XYZ file of C-alpha atoms in Angstrom:
466
model
C -40.172 8.610 0.652
C -41.684 11.792 2.122
C -42.905 9.815 5.140
C -39.408 8.436 5.631
C -37.802 11.871 5.776
C -40.573 13.230 7.992
C -39.836 10.442 10.485
C -36.210 11.557 10.626
C -37.077 15.060 11.849
C -37.498 14.013 15.486
C -34.259 11.994 15.419
C -31.899 14.966 15.154
C -29.579 13.643 17.858
C -29.368 10.271 16.116
C -28.551 11.894 12.760
C -25.856 14.038 14.357
C -24.240 11.005 15.962
C -24.456 9.049 12.702
C -22.582 11.915 11.041
C -19.828 11.964 13.676
C -19.457 8.170 13.697
C -19.345 8.080 9.896
C -16.688 10.787 9.551
C -14.364 8.930 11.895
C -15.541 5.416 11.010
C -15.956 4.024 7.513
C -15.130 7.348 5.807
C -11.332 7.039 6.381
C -11.426 3.438 5.117
C -13.023 4.477 1.835
C -10.699 7.488 1.603
C -7.568 5.335 1.958
C -8.741 2.796 -0.618
C -9.415 5.524 -3.149
C -6.710 8.086 -2.543
C -3.721 5.758 -2.854
C -4.326 5.264 -6.589
C -3.844 8.883 -7.610
C -0.222 9.446 -6.500
C 0.832 5.953 -7.671
C 3.087 7.317 -10.431
C 4.730 9.780 -8.054
C 5.214 7.164 -5.313
C 6.812 4.680 -7.708
C 9.086 7.434 -8.971
C 9.949 8.325 -5.369
C 10.830 4.673 -4.624
C 13.119 4.450 -7.668
C 14.826 7.796 -7.031
C 15.427 6.899 -3.382
C 17.031 3.608 -4.443
C 19.225 5.396 -6.977
C 20.363 7.913 -4.347
C 21.311 5.124 -1.958
C 22.722 2.497 -4.329
C 23.558 4.321 -7.569
C 21.408 2.167 -9.867
C 17.676 2.029 -10.678
C 15.327 -0.728 -9.601
C 13.930 -3.244 -12.090
C 10.354 -2.296 -13.145
C 9.024 -5.620 -11.801
C 10.587 -4.894 -8.405
C 9.027 -1.438 -8.343
C 5.625 -2.957 -9.153
C 6.049 -5.553 -6.394
C 6.958 -2.864 -3.865
C 4.013 -0.752 -4.997
C 1.606 -3.695 -4.657
C 2.919 -4.301 -1.147
C 2.511 -0.612 -0.203
C -1.114 -0.720 -1.340
C -1.806 -4.064 0.335
C 0.005 -3.609 3.667
C -2.851 -1.353 4.754
C -4.851 -4.574 5.091
C -2.277 -6.123 7.448
C -2.591 -3.167 9.815
C -6.370 -3.458 9.739
C -6.139 -7.212 10.363
C -3.986 -6.715 13.469
C -6.383 -4.031 14.690
C -9.328 -6.395 14.235
C -7.654 -9.033 16.404
C -7.423 -6.542 19.293
C -10.795 -4.921 18.705
C -12.938 -7.837 19.889
C -11.193 -7.950 23.257
C -11.253 -4.186 23.740
C -14.925 -3.687 22.825
C -15.867 -6.321 25.417
C -13.633 -4.908 28.156
C -14.117 -1.174 27.507
C -16.781 1.225 26.213
C -16.987 1.609 22.433
C -17.085 5.380 22.887
C -13.856 5.248 24.884
C -12.083 3.146 22.245
C -13.167 5.402 19.386
C -11.802 8.433 21.225
C -8.408 7.033 22.114
C -7.700 4.362 19.495
C -9.362 5.643 16.314
C -7.744 2.910 14.173
C -10.367 0.404 15.356
C -13.223 2.526 14.048
C -14.138 0.393 11.021
C -15.007 -2.519 13.333
C -16.735 -0.403 15.982
C -18.657 1.943 13.667
C -21.230 -0.641 12.407
C -21.671 -2.095 15.894
C -22.276 1.336 17.381
C -24.822 2.528 14.808
C -26.663 -0.770 15.154
C -27.039 -0.173 18.893
C -28.144 3.482 18.829
C -31.000 3.186 16.337
C -34.689 2.398 16.929
C -36.004 -0.736 15.268
C -37.871 1.108 12.509
C -34.710 2.969 11.420
C -32.173 0.217 12.025
C -31.729 -0.569 8.345
C -31.218 3.113 7.528
C -28.623 3.674 10.256
C -26.729 0.473 9.450
C -26.592 1.324 5.753
C -25.018 4.706 6.538
C -21.792 2.778 7.149
C -21.699 2.093 3.402
C -22.753 5.677 2.624
C -19.777 7.126 4.475
C -17.465 4.514 2.981
C -18.456 5.505 -0.549
C -18.346 9.172 0.449
C -14.770 8.584 1.600
C -13.908 6.996 -1.739
C -15.480 9.910 -3.591
C -13.637 12.459 -1.447
C -10.374 10.637 -2.129
C -11.078 10.848 -5.851
C -11.783 14.575 -5.633
C -8.778 15.644 -3.548
C -6.574 13.226 -5.517
C -7.071 15.183 -8.732
C -3.843 16.755 -9.962
C -5.423 20.221 -9.703
C -5.884 19.762 -5.933
C -3.458 17.481 -4.034
C -2.600 14.847 -6.639
C 0.450 16.612 -8.062
C 4.035 15.437 -7.599
C 4.757 18.252 -5.134
C 1.646 17.770 -2.970
C 1.072 13.996 -2.804
C 2.564 13.653 0.734
C -0.062 16.155 1.934
C -2.697 14.132 0.110
C -1.913 11.025 2.151
C -1.584 13.014 5.386
C -4.994 14.640 4.940
C -6.713 11.454 6.155
C -5.935 12.524 9.722
C -8.499 15.317 9.545
C -11.450 12.937 9.912
C -9.957 11.447 13.085
C -9.501 14.956 14.483
C -13.154 15.838 13.783
C -14.355 12.732 15.621
C -11.996 13.334 18.532
C -13.393 16.824 19.071
C -17.112 16.034 18.632
C -17.683 12.487 19.924
C -17.427 13.312 23.686
C -20.670 15.295 23.394
C -22.672 12.138 22.556
C -23.885 9.357 24.878
C -23.016 5.691 25.013
C -25.474 3.404 23.246
C -28.753 2.755 25.121
C -28.255 -1.021 24.971
C -24.767 -0.735 26.483
C -26.043 1.465 29.311
C -28.911 -0.897 30.137
C -27.347 -4.306 29.472
C -23.714 -3.823 30.481
C -24.062 -1.032 33.056
C -27.562 -1.840 34.329
C -28.428 1.873 34.405
C -31.991 2.251 33.155
C -32.134 5.994 33.840
C -28.971 6.628 31.793
C -30.455 4.446 29.044
C -33.657 6.519 28.957
C -31.652 9.755 28.955
C -29.541 8.531 26.012
C -32.675 7.521 24.121
C -34.249 10.941 24.631
C -31.060 12.640 23.429
C -30.798 10.446 20.345
C -34.450 9.828 19.442
C -36.180 12.885 20.877
C -39.181 12.950 23.166
C -41.850 10.312 22.715
C -42.961 6.867 23.777
C -39.963 4.563 23.381
C -41.061 1.962 25.932
C -41.377 -0.800 23.320
C -37.712 -0.347 22.370
C -36.665 -0.390 26.030
C -38.684 -3.593 26.533
C -36.791 -5.237 23.646
C -33.475 -4.275 25.252
C -34.722 -5.692 28.573
C -35.588 -8.981 26.851
C -32.092 -9.142 25.384
C -30.643 -8.359 28.805
C -32.712 -11.162 30.318
C -31.434 -13.610 27.720
C -27.850 -12.485 28.304
C -28.139 -12.929 32.073
C -27.506 -16.653 31.638
C -25.087 -16.292 28.748
C -21.371 -15.855 28.620
C -19.663 -13.753 25.979
C -18.095 -16.327 23.695
C -14.562 -16.194 22.412
C -14.015 -16.411 18.672
C -13.279 -20.136 18.606
C -16.310 -20.761 20.826
C -18.500 -18.755 18.441
C -17.233 -20.848 15.530
C -18.032 -24.085 17.391
C -21.404 -22.983 18.814
C -24.238 -24.818 17.057
C -26.822 -22.083 17.715
C -24.681 -19.657 15.667
C -23.834 -21.980 12.789
C -26.086 -20.459 10.112
C -25.403 -16.927 11.265
C -21.722 -17.607 10.545
C -22.544 -19.127 7.156
C -24.468 -15.972 6.251
C -21.745 -13.736 7.670
C -18.960 -15.384 5.683
C -21.058 -15.456 2.511
C -22.011 -11.782 2.468
C -18.573 -10.591 3.577
C -16.673 -12.720 1.060
C -19.051 -11.695 -1.709
C -18.565 -8.027 -0.835
C -14.819 -8.510 -1.368
C -15.110 -10.685 -4.481
C -18.128 -9.175 -6.248
C -15.937 -7.520 -8.887
C -16.267 -3.873 -7.861
C -12.478 -3.496 -7.727
C -12.173 -5.035 -11.183
C -14.810 -2.609 -12.459
C -12.857 0.374 -11.185
C -9.654 -1.063 -12.645
C -11.174 -1.630 -16.079
C -13.016 1.687 -16.146
C -9.807 3.491 -17.153
C -9.241 1.103 -20.066
C -12.871 1.269 -21.182
C -12.978 5.060 -21.064
C -9.719 5.233 -22.998
C -11.036 2.850 -25.658
C -14.234 4.908 -25.844
C -12.051 7.799 -27.101
C -12.342 9.950 -23.991
C -9.526 12.487 -23.856
C -6.758 11.431 -21.471
C -7.226 14.436 -19.214
C -10.990 13.742 -18.971
C -10.718 10.127 -17.782
C -10.121 10.969 -14.076
C -13.252 13.127 -14.137
C -15.339 10.406 -15.792
C -14.052 7.981 -13.145
C -15.086 10.549 -10.573
C -18.561 10.266 -12.053
C -18.481 6.517 -11.352
C -17.583 7.217 -7.733
C -20.368 9.788 -7.460
C -22.785 7.242 -8.896
C -21.803 4.710 -6.212
C -22.184 7.293 -3.462
C -25.645 8.411 -4.600
C -26.858 4.822 -5.014
C -25.657 4.015 -1.461
C -27.667 6.970 -0.179
C -30.678 5.668 -2.104
C -30.151 2.249 -0.494
C -30.347 3.825 2.971
C -33.819 5.168 2.149
C -35.068 1.895 0.597
C -33.681 -0.749 2.931
C -36.377 -0.415 5.613
C -39.054 -0.596 2.923
C -37.880 -3.562 0.836
C -35.816 -5.404 3.445
C -32.271 -6.710 3.515
C -32.839 -10.036 1.810
C -34.363 -8.591 -1.378
C -31.627 -5.992 -1.741
C -28.938 -8.643 -1.313
C -30.076 -11.435 -3.607
C -31.642 -8.981 -6.058
C -28.459 -6.889 -6.151
C -26.290 -9.977 -6.643
C -28.499 -11.172 -9.505
C -28.473 -7.822 -11.321
C -24.705 -7.465 -10.876
C -24.253 -10.993 -12.206
C -26.237 -10.115 -15.347
C -24.213 -6.930 -15.889
C -20.907 -8.822 -15.584
C -22.043 -11.341 -18.202
C -22.872 -8.527 -20.624
C -19.697 -6.609 -19.770
C -17.510 -9.649 -20.486
C -19.138 -9.898 -23.901
C -18.838 -6.191 -24.752
C -15.192 -6.013 -23.631
C -14.350 -9.077 -25.711
C -16.022 -7.601 -28.810
C -15.140 -3.924 -28.423
C -12.251 -4.147 -30.916
C -14.514 -5.691 -33.563
C -17.378 -3.212 -33.289
C -16.561 0.454 -32.704
C -19.868 1.120 -30.939
C -19.471 -1.736 -28.433
C -17.304 0.249 -25.994
C -20.163 2.696 -25.411
C -22.232 -0.190 -24.058
C -19.293 -1.066 -21.795
C -19.364 2.444 -20.324
C -23.104 2.161 -19.641
C -22.647 -1.267 -18.046
C -19.927 0.027 -15.731
C -22.274 2.688 -14.404
C -25.119 0.139 -14.062
C -22.914 -2.262 -12.123
C -21.902 0.464 -9.679
C -25.565 1.501 -9.222
C -26.695 -2.082 -8.499
C -23.760 -2.552 -6.120
C -24.575 0.651 -4.210
C -28.314 0.014 -3.933
C -27.924 -3.655 -2.995
C -24.915 -5.317 -1.331
C -23.049 -2.150 -0.362
C -25.606 -1.066 2.246
C -27.525 -4.263 3.006
C -24.428 -6.322 3.884
C -23.561 -4.182 6.908
C -27.151 -4.238 8.150
C -27.351 -8.028 8.003
C -24.023 -8.478 9.788
C -25.125 -6.245 12.670
C -28.630 -7.674 13.042
C -28.023 -11.428 13.022
C -25.879 -11.420 16.182
C -26.933 -10.385 19.680
C -24.773 -8.004 21.668
C -22.991 -10.769 23.562
C -21.721 -12.361 20.327
C -21.271 -9.252 18.184
C -17.659 -8.406 19.205
C -16.423 -11.887 18.251
C -18.497 -11.897 15.080
C -17.023 -8.569 14.010
C -13.546 -9.817 14.795
C -14.217 -12.526 12.207
C -15.621 -9.893 9.835
C -12.528 -7.753 10.308
C -10.186 -10.640 9.615
C -12.044 -11.598 6.422
C -12.218 -7.994 5.273
C -8.632 -6.970 5.906
C -6.961 -10.201 4.799
C -9.199 -10.222 1.722
C -8.096 -6.662 0.976
C -4.426 -7.652 1.324
C -4.671 -10.830 -0.764
C -6.799 -9.168 -3.435
C -4.338 -6.286 -3.666
C -1.465 -8.717 -4.219
C -3.051 -11.156 -6.699
C -5.541 -8.966 -8.550
C -2.975 -7.557 -11.033
C -1.890 -11.120 -11.833
C -5.484 -12.245 -12.442
C -6.119 -9.320 -14.773
C -2.862 -9.876 -16.685
C -3.665 -13.556 -17.285
C -7.424 -13.479 -17.860
C -8.104 -9.978 -19.163
C -11.827 -9.190 -19.317
C -12.623 -12.867 -18.652
C -11.643 -12.245 -15.006
C -15.238 -11.059 -14.591
C -16.422 -14.658 -15.032
C -14.878 -15.514 -11.648
C -16.816 -12.738 -9.947
C -19.944 -13.689 -11.909
C -19.817 -17.225 -10.525
C -19.371 -15.985 -6.951
C -22.321 -13.595 -7.293
C -24.575 -16.285 -8.763
C -23.848 -18.767 -5.955
C -24.278 -16.088 -3.282
C -27.610 -14.936 -4.731
C -28.985 -18.490 -4.579
C -27.675 -19.047 -1.047
C -29.099 -15.779 0.313
C -32.479 -16.350 -1.377
C -32.784 -19.819 0.151
C -31.388 -19.344 3.643
C -31.318 -15.739 4.875
C -34.321 -14.891 7.100
C -35.600 -11.351 6.615
C -34.484 -9.205 9.568
C -36.466 -6.046 8.770
C -38.507 -4.799 11.730
C -37.570 -7.719 13.998
C -35.977 -7.658 17.428
C -32.740 -9.520 18.127
C -34.659 -12.288 19.905
C -37.072 -12.719 16.965
C -34.149 -12.976 14.538
C -32.517 -15.495 16.879
C -35.688 -17.614 16.793
C -35.666 -17.567 12.965
C -32.097 -18.858 12.886
C -32.891 -21.551 15.447
C -35.128 -23.142 12.802
C -32.055 -23.473 10.572
C -29.582 -24.354 13.316
C -31.720 -26.995 15.011
C -34.436 -27.846 12.481
C -37.640 -29.475 13.664
C -35.790 -31.061 16.543
C -35.551 -27.778 18.440
C -36.988 -24.457 17.290
C -37.356 -22.769 20.644
C -33.709 -22.876 21.653
C -32.512 -19.524 22.949
C -29.365 -18.113 24.417
C -30.641 -19.297 27.804
C -29.267 -22.770 27.025
C -25.851 -21.616 28.222
C -24.967 -22.045 31.880
C -24.849 -18.867 33.884
C -21.258 -17.711 33.917
C -19.424 -14.511 34.453
C -18.910 -12.504 31.274
C -15.529 -13.238 29.778
C -13.495 -11.115 27.365
C -13.591 -11.837 23.667
C -10.267 -12.991 22.309
C -8.780 -15.703 20.123
């Protein structure tokens, strides 16, 4: 651990850029997910009072709940539409330019950018910071959403408006940082600008090996066209990368973390916590997730992505099995709800250390730069539509299944753990071309294991779009 932090000393520029990208990237996403829950009572009251003012009669409670579910979920529709545009724009324009002028695309661009600005030995750390800032955003939303700060009936509009501050910080600070070294060398062909960016981000030293890896990727891309989304889906050499992508992204949405946060209020109430203390105990859960994500960023380059994924899935699966049992028996044994509280914290810890950080790293590393925009368009669509659908149907699932809803998430985690253990190649410490060679063994089998991106005819780069 000490060696890890000592290695970071020379990478001051990289750490500063990670901070700026995180504040304007995944931080707002986590903030929005978290902060909308706190003024829910006030917003529903506002909806009803507005309807009464306009029509003279109150809304039915079911209608209010439907409108509230839509308000929470429509955020995902906006993100989905942004994802559709993001693939085209990141191919046509600089990522730095897009972040400055269209900050709404930041969740898609943030993981791509940090994956391109980091040296190979710190790639896992930098990629996992996407999850760190996401959980930090959720924690910040929990803090400022407290009724003593901005969660009161009078201040909730300011609570929702405060999310603009992170965009302002990024707008002011990002112009002082360079484009990614790989963009400067591969897309612009400017080796001197690439070396200058590396020195600014990584400090002085011998970085020739990293530049050589970028040159190899550039050489492979010279005879490769940038594939559109449908072409990526059809391309045989990317088949298993897409299987992995869809597995880890779907599991991240359906691992049960949202159900855990939902049930935490009920569990804490059953455990006889005072009503006014429950938001603060829930804040402790958020803090636990944030700290475990930070721990993941320090462990991922030591243990690798594969171990953290399948190991995290397996531990989360075990916790959900125990939690289903304790929630089912908590009314029969008075001491059972205390075990439920412990299990909630354990689940959040295993989620933060494992899938939360490792998922982003895997998604960035298994695609080369020419395919990454289209791959992240797919990621964005899965993420945002999953967020919308989950927001709409999750209350129904909970109402009908109660604590047994965790069995659905348990099954998904178990299947994903097996799949990742069997088929995900370890990407730790490997260049893009080495990872590509590992996937060729899965995509082509014994028939062809040396297939590279050079199989494509030399064509002019085309823009990524549906």
